[in-house]
Coordinates of C-alpha atoms and ligand atoms in Angstrom, one line a residue:
M151 CA -50.9 -80.8 105.8
K152 CA -50.0 -84.0 103.9
D153 CA -52.5 -86.0 101.8
Q154 CA -53.1 -89.7 101.5
F155 CA -55.0 -91.9 99.0
I156 CA -57.5 -94.5 100.0
V157 CA -57.6 -97.1 97.2
S158 CA -60.1 -100.0 96.9
G159 CA -58.7 -103.2 95.3
G160 CA -60.3 -105.3 92.6
A161 CA -61.0 -102.6 90.0
R162 CA -60.9 -103.2 86.2
L163 CA -59.8 -100.0 84.5
E164 CA -61.6 -99.1 81.3
G165 CA -61.9 -95.9 79.2
A166 CA -59.7 -93.2 77.7
V167 CA -57.1 -90.8 79.2
K168 CA -55.0 -88.1 77.6
V169 CA -51.5 -87.4 78.8
D170 CA -50.2 -83.8 79.2
G171 CA -46.7 -82.5 78.5
A172 CA -43.7 -84.4 80.0
K173 CA -42.4 -83.4 83.4
N174 CA -38.9 -84.3 82.3
S175 CA -39.2 -82.0 79.3
V176 CA -41.1 -79.0 80.5
L177 CA -38.7 -78.2 83.4
K178 CA -35.7 -78.2 81.0
L179 CA -37.5 -76.2 78.4
M180 CA -38.4 -73.6 81.0
A181 CA -34.7 -73.4 81.9
A182 CA -33.7 -73.1 78.3
A183 CA -35.8 -70.0 78.0
L184 CA -33.1 -68.3 80.1
L185 CA -30.9 -68.4 76.9
A186 CA -32.9 -65.7 75.1
E187 CA -34.0 -62.2 76.2
G188 CA -37.7 -61.7 75.7
T189 CA -40.9 -63.8 76.1
T190 CA -40.9 -67.6 75.4
T191 CA -44.2 -69.5 75.4
L192 CA -44.6 -73.2 76.2
H193 CA -47.8 -75.1 75.5
N194 CA -49.1 -78.5 76.8
C195 CA -47.5 -77.8 80.2
P196 CA -48.6 -80.3 82.9
E197 CA -50.2 -79.2 86.1
I198 CA -47.8 -80.8 88.5
L199 CA -46.0 -79.4 91.6
D200 CA -42.6 -79.2 89.9
V201 CA -43.7 -76.5 87.5
P202 CA -44.5 -73.9 90.1
L203 CA -41.2 -74.9 91.8
M204 CA -39.3 -74.2 88.6
K205 CA -41.2 -70.9 88.3
K206 CA -39.8 -69.9 91.7
V207 CA -36.3 -70.8 90.6
L208 CA -36.5 -68.8 87.4
E209 CA -38.2 -65.8 89.2
G210 CA -35.2 -65.8 91.6
L211 CA -33.0 -65.4 88.6
G212 CA -35.0 -62.3 87.4
C213 CA -37.6 -63.8 85.0
E214 CA -41.3 -63.1 85.0
I215 CA -43.4 -66.2 84.6
D216 CA -47.1 -66.6 83.9
L217 CA -48.7 -70.0 84.4
E218 CA -52.2 -70.1 82.8
G219 CA -53.4 -73.7 82.7
A220 CA -51.4 -75.5 80.0
R221 CA -49.6 -72.4 78.8
V222 CA -46.5 -70.9 80.5
T223 CA -44.9 -67.7 79.4
I224 CA -41.4 -66.8 80.6
T225 CA -40.0 -63.3 80.2
T226 CA -36.3 -63.3 80.5
P227 CA -34.5 -60.0 81.2
A228 CA -31.3 -58.8 79.5
E229 CA -29.4 -59.1 82.8
L230 CA -30.0 -62.3 84.8
R231 CA -29.0 -63.0 88.4
S232 CA -26.6 -65.9 88.4
N233 CA -27.2 -67.5 91.8
A234 CA -30.3 -69.6 92.1
D235 CA -32.4 -69.3 95.2
F236 CA -31.1 -71.9 97.7
D237 CA -34.4 -73.1 99.1
A238 CA -36.2 -73.3 95.8
V239 CA -33.4 -75.3 94.2
R240 CA -33.0 -77.8 97.0
Q241 CA -36.7 -78.9 96.8
F242 CA -36.3 -80.7 93.5
R243 CA -33.4 -82.2 91.6
A244 CA -34.4 -80.9 88.1
S245 CA -33.5 -77.4 89.0
V246 CA -29.8 -78.3 88.3
C247 CA -30.7 -77.8 84.6
V248 CA -30.3 -74.0 84.9
L249 CA -26.6 -74.6 85.3
G250 CA -25.9 -74.8 81.5
P251 CA -28.0 -71.8 80.4
L252 CA -26.7 -69.6 83.3
T253 CA -23.1 -70.4 82.5
A254 CA -23.7 -69.5 78.8
R255 CA -25.6 -66.3 79.5
C256 CA -23.8 -64.9 82.6
G257 CA -20.4 -66.6 82.6
H258 CA -21.2 -67.5 86.2
A259 CA -23.7 -69.9 87.8
E260 CA -24.2 -70.8 91.4
I261 CA -26.7 -73.5 92.2
A262 CA -27.4 -75.3 95.5
L263 CA -26.5 -79.0 95.3
P264 CA -29.7 -80.9 95.0
G265 CA -28.1 -83.9 96.9
G266 CA -29.1 -87.6 96.7
D267 CA -32.6 -88.8 96.9
A268 CA -34.7 -91.9 97.5
I269 CA -33.5 -93.5 94.2
G270 CA -29.8 -93.2 94.8
S271 CA -26.9 -90.8 94.9
R272 CA -27.0 -88.4 92.0
P273 CA -23.5 -86.8 91.5
L274 CA -22.8 -84.0 89.0
D275 CA -19.3 -85.0 87.9
M276 CA -20.3 -85.5 84.3
H277 CA -22.1 -82.1 84.2
Q278 CA -19.0 -80.5 85.7
S279 CA -16.4 -82.2 83.5
G280 CA -18.5 -81.4 80.4
L281 CA -18.6 -77.7 81.3
E282 CA -14.9 -77.7 82.0
K283 CA -14.2 -79.1 78.5
L284 CA -16.1 -76.1 77.2
G285 CA -13.8 -73.7 79.1
A286 CA -15.6 -73.2 82.5
R287 CA -14.0 -73.7 85.9
T288 CA -16.4 -75.6 88.2
Y289 CA -16.2 -76.4 91.8
I290 CA -18.4 -77.2 94.8
E291 CA -18.4 -74.5 97.5
H292 CA -20.7 -73.9 100.5
G293 CA -23.2 -76.5 99.4
A294 CA -23.5 -75.1 95.8
V295 CA -22.1 -76.1 92.5
V296 CA -20.3 -73.1 90.9
A297 CA -19.3 -72.6 87.3
D298 CA -17.2 -69.6 86.0
A299 CA -16.4 -69.0 82.4
E300 CA -15.0 -66.0 80.6
N301 CA -15.6 -67.5 77.2
L302 CA -17.1 -70.8 76.4
H303 CA -15.6 -72.6 73.4
G304 CA -16.5 -75.7 71.5
A305 CA -14.9 -79.0 72.4
E306 CA -15.0 -82.8 71.8
I307 CA -16.7 -84.4 74.9
K308 CA -17.3 -88.1 75.6
L309 CA -19.7 -89.0 78.4
D310 CA -18.9 -92.1 80.5
F311 CA -22.6 -92.8 80.6
P312 CA -25.4 -91.2 78.5
S313 CA -26.6 -89.1 81.4
V314 CA -29.8 -87.1 80.6
G315 CA -29.0 -84.2 82.9
A316 CA -25.4 -83.9 81.8
T317 CA -26.4 -84.0 78.1
E318 CA -28.9 -81.2 78.8
N319 CA -26.4 -78.9 80.7
I320 CA -23.6 -79.4 78.1
L321 CA -26.1 -78.8 75.3
T322 CA -27.5 -75.6 76.7
A323 CA -24.0 -74.3 77.4
A324 CA -22.6 -75.3 74.0
V325 CA -25.3 -73.6 71.9
M326 CA -23.8 -70.2 72.7
A327 CA -20.1 -71.3 72.9
E328 CA -17.6 -70.2 70.2
G329 CA -17.1 -73.0 67.7
V330 CA -18.3 -76.6 67.4
T331 CA -18.9 -79.1 70.2
I332 CA -19.2 -82.8 69.5
L333 CA -20.9 -84.7 72.3
H334 CA -20.3 -88.5 72.1
N335 CA -22.4 -91.0 74.0
A336 CA -25.1 -88.3 74.5
A337 CA -28.5 -89.3 75.9
R338 CA -31.1 -90.1 73.3
E339 CA -34.3 -89.7 75.3
P340 CA -37.3 -88.1 73.6
E341 CA -37.0 -85.3 76.1
I342 CA -33.5 -84.5 74.8
V343 CA -34.9 -84.4 71.2
D344 CA -37.7 -82.0 72.5
L345 CA -35.1 -79.7 74.0
C346 CA -33.0 -79.7 70.8
M347 CA -36.2 -78.9 68.7
M348 CA -36.9 -75.9 71.0
L349 CA -33.2 -74.7 70.9
K350 CA -33.2 -75.0 67.1
S351 CA -36.4 -72.9 67.0
M352 CA -34.5 -70.3 69.1
G353 CA -31.8 -70.2 66.5
A354 CA -29.4 -72.9 67.7
D355 CA -27.4 -74.9 65.2
I356 CA -27.6 -78.6 66.4
E357 CA -27.4 -81.9 64.4
G358 CA -27.8 -85.5 65.5
E359 CA -30.7 -85.1 68.0
G360 CA -32.0 -88.6 68.9
T361 CA -28.6 -90.2 68.2
S362 CA -25.7 -90.6 70.6
R363 CA -23.5 -88.0 68.7
L364 CA -24.7 -84.4 69.0
S365 CA -22.9 -81.7 67.0
I366 CA -23.5 -78.2 68.2
R367 CA -22.2 -75.1 66.4
G368 CA -22.3 -72.2 68.8
V369 CA -24.2 -69.0 67.8
E370 CA -23.9 -65.5 69.3
K371 CA -27.5 -65.0 70.2
L372 CA -30.7 -67.0 70.7
Y373 CA -34.2 -65.7 70.3
P374 CA -37.4 -66.3 72.3
T375 CA -39.8 -68.9 70.8
E376 CA -43.1 -70.7 71.1
H377 CA -43.0 -74.5 71.6
E378 CA -45.3 -77.4 72.4
V379 CA -44.0 -79.8 75.1
I380 CA -44.0 -83.5 74.1
G381 CA -46.4 -85.9 75.8
D382 CA -45.2 -87.6 79.0
R383 CA -44.2 -91.2 78.1
I384 CA -43.8 -92.2 81.7
V385 CA -47.3 -91.2 82.6
A386 CA -48.5 -92.9 79.3
G387 CA -46.6 -96.0 80.3
T388 CA -48.2 -96.0 83.7
W389 CA -51.6 -96.1 82.1
A390 CA -50.5 -98.9 79.8
F391 CA -49.4 -101.0 82.8
A392 CA -52.5 -100.1 84.7
A393 CA -54.6 -101.6 81.9
A394 CA -52.5 -104.8 81.9
M395 CA -52.5 -105.1 85.7
T396 CA -56.3 -104.7 86.2
R397 CA -57.2 -106.8 83.1
G398 CA -58.6 -103.6 81.7
D399 CA -58.9 -101.7 78.4
I400 CA -57.4 -98.2 78.3
T401 CA -56.9 -95.9 75.3
V402 CA -54.1 -93.3 75.9
G403 CA -53.9 -90.2 73.8
G404 CA -51.3 -87.4 73.6
I405 CA -48.2 -89.6 73.2
A406 CA -46.2 -91.0 70.3
P407 CA -46.2 -94.8 70.7
R408 CA -42.6 -95.0 69.4
H409 CA -41.5 -93.3 72.7
L410 CA -42.8 -96.4 74.5
H411 CA -41.8 -99.0 72.0
L412 CA -40.1 -101.4 74.5
P413 CA -42.6 -101.1 77.4
L414 CA -45.4 -101.8 75.0
E415 CA -43.5 -104.8 73.5
K416 CA -43.1 -106.1 77.1
L417 CA -46.8 -105.8 77.7
K418 CA -47.5 -107.8 74.5
S419 CA -45.2 -110.5 75.9
A420 CA -47.2 -110.4 79.1
G421 CA -50.4 -111.1 77.1
A422 CA -51.8 -107.7 76.3
Q423 CA -53.2 -106.7 73.0
I424 CA -51.8 -103.4 71.8
D425 CA -53.1 -101.1 69.1
A426 CA -50.9 -98.2 68.1
Y427 CA -52.2 -95.0 66.6
D428 CA -50.6 -91.7 65.4
N429 CA -50.8 -90.0 68.7
G430 CA -51.7 -92.7 71.2
F431 CA -52.4 -96.4 71.8
R432 CA -54.9 -98.9 73.3
V433 CA -54.0 -101.6 75.7
R434 CA -56.4 -104.5 76.3
M435 CA -55.8 -107.4 78.7
R436 CA -58.3 -110.3 79.0
R437 CA -56.4 -112.5 81.5
R438 CA -53.9 -112.6 84.3
P439 CA -50.5 -111.2 82.9
T440 CA -47.7 -113.7 82.2
S441 CA -44.4 -112.9 84.0
V442 CA -41.7 -111.1 81.9
D443 CA -38.2 -110.0 82.7
F444 CA -37.3 -106.3 82.7
Q445 CA -33.9 -104.6 82.5
T446 CA -33.7 -100.8 82.8
L447 CA -31.4 -99.0 80.4
P448 CA -31.1 -95.5 78.9
F449 CA -33.5 -94.8 76.0
P450 CA -34.4 -96.8 73.8
G451 CA -34.0 -99.3 76.6
F452 CA -36.7 -99.9 79.3
P453 CA -37.1 -96.7 81.3
T454 CA -35.9 -96.8 84.9
D455 CA -38.9 -94.5 85.7
L456 CA -41.3 -97.4 84.8
Q457 CA -39.4 -100.0 86.8
P458 CA -41.5 -99.7 90.0
I459 CA -44.6 -100.1 87.8
A460 CA -43.0 -103.2 86.2
I461 CA -42.5 -104.6 89.7
G462 CA -46.2 -104.0 90.3
L463 CA -47.1 -106.0 87.2
S464 CA -44.7 -108.8 88.1
A465 CA -46.1 -109.0 91.6
I466 CA -49.5 -110.2 90.3
A467 CA -48.3 -112.0 87.1
E468 CA -48.3 -115.7 86.6
G469 CA -44.8 -117.0 87.0
T470 CA -41.5 -115.5 88.1
S471 CA -39.8 -112.4 86.8
I472 CA -36.3 -111.0 87.2
I473 CA -36.0 -107.2 87.2
T474 CA -32.6 -105.6 86.8
E475 CA -31.9 -101.9 87.6
N476 CA -28.9 -100.5 85.7
V477 CA -29.5 -96.8 86.1
F478 CA -30.1 -95.9 89.7
E479 CA -28.5 -97.8 92.6
S480 CA -31.2 -97.5 95.3
R481 CA -34.3 -97.8 93.3
F482 CA -35.3 -101.0 94.9
R483 CA -35.9 -99.4 98.3
F484 CA -39.6 -99.3 97.5
V485 CA -39.7 -103.1 97.3
D486 CA -40.1 -103.1 101.1
E487 CA -43.5 -101.4 100.6
M488 CA -44.4 -104.0 98.0
L489 CA -43.6 -106.7 100.6
R490 CA -46.2 -105.0 102.9
L491 CA -48.7 -105.5 100.1
G492 CA -47.9 -109.2 100.1
A493 CA -45.6 -109.3 97.1
D494 CA -43.2 -112.2 97.0
A495 CA -40.0 -110.4 96.1
Q496 CA -36.3 -110.9 96.9
V497 CA -33.7 -108.2 96.2
D498 CA -30.2 -109.3 95.3
G499 CA -27.9 -106.3 94.4
H500 CA -29.4 -104.7 91.4
H501 CA -31.7 -107.6 90.6
V502 CA -35.1 -108.4 92.2
L503 CA -36.7 -111.8 91.8
I504 CA -40.5 -111.7 92.0
R505 CA -42.9 -114.7 92.2
G506 CA -46.3 -113.4 91.1
Q507 CA -49.3 -113.7 93.4
E508 CA -53.0 -114.1 92.3
R509 CA -53.9 -111.1 94.6
L510 CA -52.1 -108.7 96.8
S511 CA -53.1 -107.9 100.3
S512 CA -54.3 -104.4 101.3
T513 CA -52.4 -102.4 103.9
D514 CA -50.8 -99.0 104.6
V515 CA -47.8 -98.1 102.3
W516 CA -45.6 -95.1 101.9
S517 CA -44.4 -93.4 98.7
S518 CA -40.7 -92.7 98.5
D519 CA -40.6 -91.0 95.1
I520 CA -42.9 -90.1 92.2
R521 CA -42.8 -93.4 90.3
A522 CA -42.7 -95.7 93.4
G523 CA -45.8 -93.9 94.6
A524 CA -47.6 -94.5 91.3
G525 CA -46.5 -98.2 91.4
L526 CA -48.0 -98.6 94.9
V527 CA -51.3 -97.1 93.8
L528 CA -51.6 -99.5 90.8
S529 CA -50.6 -102.4 93.1
A530 CA -53.2 -101.4 95.7
L531 CA -55.8 -101.6 92.9
C532 CA -54.8 -105.3 92.6
A533 CA -55.2 -106.0 96.3
D534 CA -58.1 -107.7 98.1
E535 CA -59.5 -104.8 100.2
T536 CA -58.8 -101.1 100.9
S537 CA -55.2 -99.7 101.1
T538 CA -53.9 -96.4 102.2
I539 CA -51.0 -94.7 100.3
H540 CA -49.1 -92.2 102.4
D541 CA -46.8 -89.3 101.3
V542 CA -48.7 -88.8 98.0
F543 CA -47.1 -85.4 97.5
H544 CA -44.4 -87.4 95.6
I545 CA -47.0 -88.6 93.2
D546 CA -48.4 -85.0 92.8
R547 CA -44.9 -83.9 91.5
G548 CA -45.3 -86.0 88.4
Y549 CA -48.9 -87.1 87.7
P550 CA -51.4 -84.4 86.9
N551 CA -55.0 -85.2 88.1
F552 CA -54.0 -88.7 89.0
V553 CA -57.0 -89.4 91.2
E554 CA -59.5 -87.8 88.8
N555 CA -58.1 -89.9 85.9
L556 CA -58.2 -93.1 87.9
R557 CA -61.8 -92.4 88.9
S558 CA -62.8 -91.7 85.3
L559 CA -61.4 -95.2 84.4
G560 CA -63.5 -96.8 87.1
A561 CA -61.2 -97.0 90.1
T562 CA -62.4 -96.3 93.6
I563 CA -59.9 -93.9 95.1
E564 CA -60.1 -90.9 97.4
R565 CA -57.7 -88.2 98.5
I566 CA -58.0 -87.3 102.1
Q567 CA -55.8 -85.3 104.5
E568 CA -53.4 -87.3 106.6
P569 CA -54.8 -87.5 110.2
E570 CA -52.7 -85.6 112.8
D571 CA -51.5 -88.7 114.6
S572 CA -50.6 -90.6 111.4
D573 CA -46.9 -90.8 112.3
L574 CA -47.9 -93.4 114.9
L575 CA -49.1 -95.8 112.2
Ligands
UD1_697 C1 -33.4 -87.9 84.5 C2 -34.9 -87.9 84.8 C3 -35.2 -89.1 85.7 C4 -34.8 -90.4 84.9 C5 -33.3 -90.3 84.5 C6 -32.9 -91.5 83.7 C7 -35.4 -85.6 85.0 C8 -35.8 -84.4 85.9 N1 -35.1 -86.7 85.6 O1 -32.6 -87.8 85.7 O2 -36.6 -89.1 85.9 O3 -35.0 -91.5 85.8 O4 -33.1 -89.1 83.8 O5 -33.7 -91.6 82.6 O6 -35.3 -85.5 83.8 N2 -24.7 -89.8 86.9 C9 -23.4 -89.7 87.4 N3 -22.8 -88.4 87.2 C10 -23.4 -87.4 86.6 C11 -24.7 -87.5 86.1 C12 -25.3 -88.8 86.3 O7 -22.8 -90.6 87.9 O8 -22.8 -86.3 86.5 C13 -25.4 -91.1 87.1 C14 -26.6 -91.0 88.0 O9 -26.2 -91.1 89.4 C15 -27.4 -92.2 87.6 C16 -27.2 -92.2 86.1 O10 -25.9 -91.5 85.9 O11 -27.0 -93.4 88.1 C17 -28.3 -91.6 85.2 O12 -28.5 -90.3 85.6 P1 -29.1 -89.2 84.6 O13 -29.4 -89.8 83.2 O14 -28.2 -88.1 84.7 O15 -30.5 -88.9 85.3 P2 -31.1 -87.5 85.6 O16 -30.8 -86.5 84.5 O17 -30.7 -87.1 87.0

């Protein structure tokens, strides 16, 4: 049975929230535990749907997993199975991050192709060509990506684009390859740094994390470890925009403000007052936001995952904004839902022009992915009456306790089961 959110417009959000570990980190860290026989423990794990899904994938490979609140323990056997469960993998894209560790540990990996999704086609060519440079043979067969490698060896690899997933798979294969790998144009996202820190604590020899040149000297064996997942900068950024959009005052804990440097600067330009702390920040907004332009880019650029939320802000800002999407080709599909809410937006290729409205107009809207769903909820908070957000399982994949957190900040929002005949809406 699917759930929906009923959201009342006109709220001013005020109070404090703490973010949990990053979705885009914890899933990769769970996969990295495959590299060492024994029990690895992760702390600060978020309670989101993707974590039990990754548990299922790793169990299918022979691991034992315990999820106890914010703690996950993964016990990896000496002998792993090398083909990931088809159904479990197909349910979420991030499962492809077992490709690197499995190739390194087993010399063979077979993983169902996750396919494209609502934000655009998501090919694996850079993952494959990186592994090939390390000595693997990779191919697509019967709907799966397969990698075979008798011996992985170090190599000089240059990515065409700083892909997060390709950087992770190359990194987790290279840590146990023979010799040195230099990865140029590597992704620099904080989640990549988090993965490097965990791999180093397992005994890996890596230099350059957080820069676009990673140097990895392969080691023969890695060891289990204990590691704390970094805070989720996208969830933290969502709360920052929520404060600005509702003319509110929100203090966000559990996040290094430098991971959100550009989004917070953009909010300052929109008129917000920002105070940064060691492990958090406060966003205060006393007036209607002023329009600002956004352009998504790999880190440290403006994150594509906050783009739908930036569209939400622009829809109610004073003035006109241009938003440019440079990372995913189809991420503007959700703009149609914003039009239902009364936004004045025009898509032109990978740009969208938005003329801000004083208030949006409540209606029924459908989430198409995690971030689009969150953007719709925040926009519904800025609408005149009550809106219904459908397909909220997308939001549950990335935002722990979203409804509870919104309520604690003063929003009126309810989760209910989708009525039987809702397809007729
Ligand atoms: C990760 C994040 C996602 C975020 C994105 C960019 C996870 C689970 N997901 O996705 O939330 O929006 O980073 O910050 O961590 N590409 C290719 N060939 C490849 C690989 C990628 O063409 O082999 C393209 C993609 O189609 C996309 C772009 O490169 O257009 C960026 O993708 P990438 O950085 O790899 O994103 P993901 O790792 O899939």
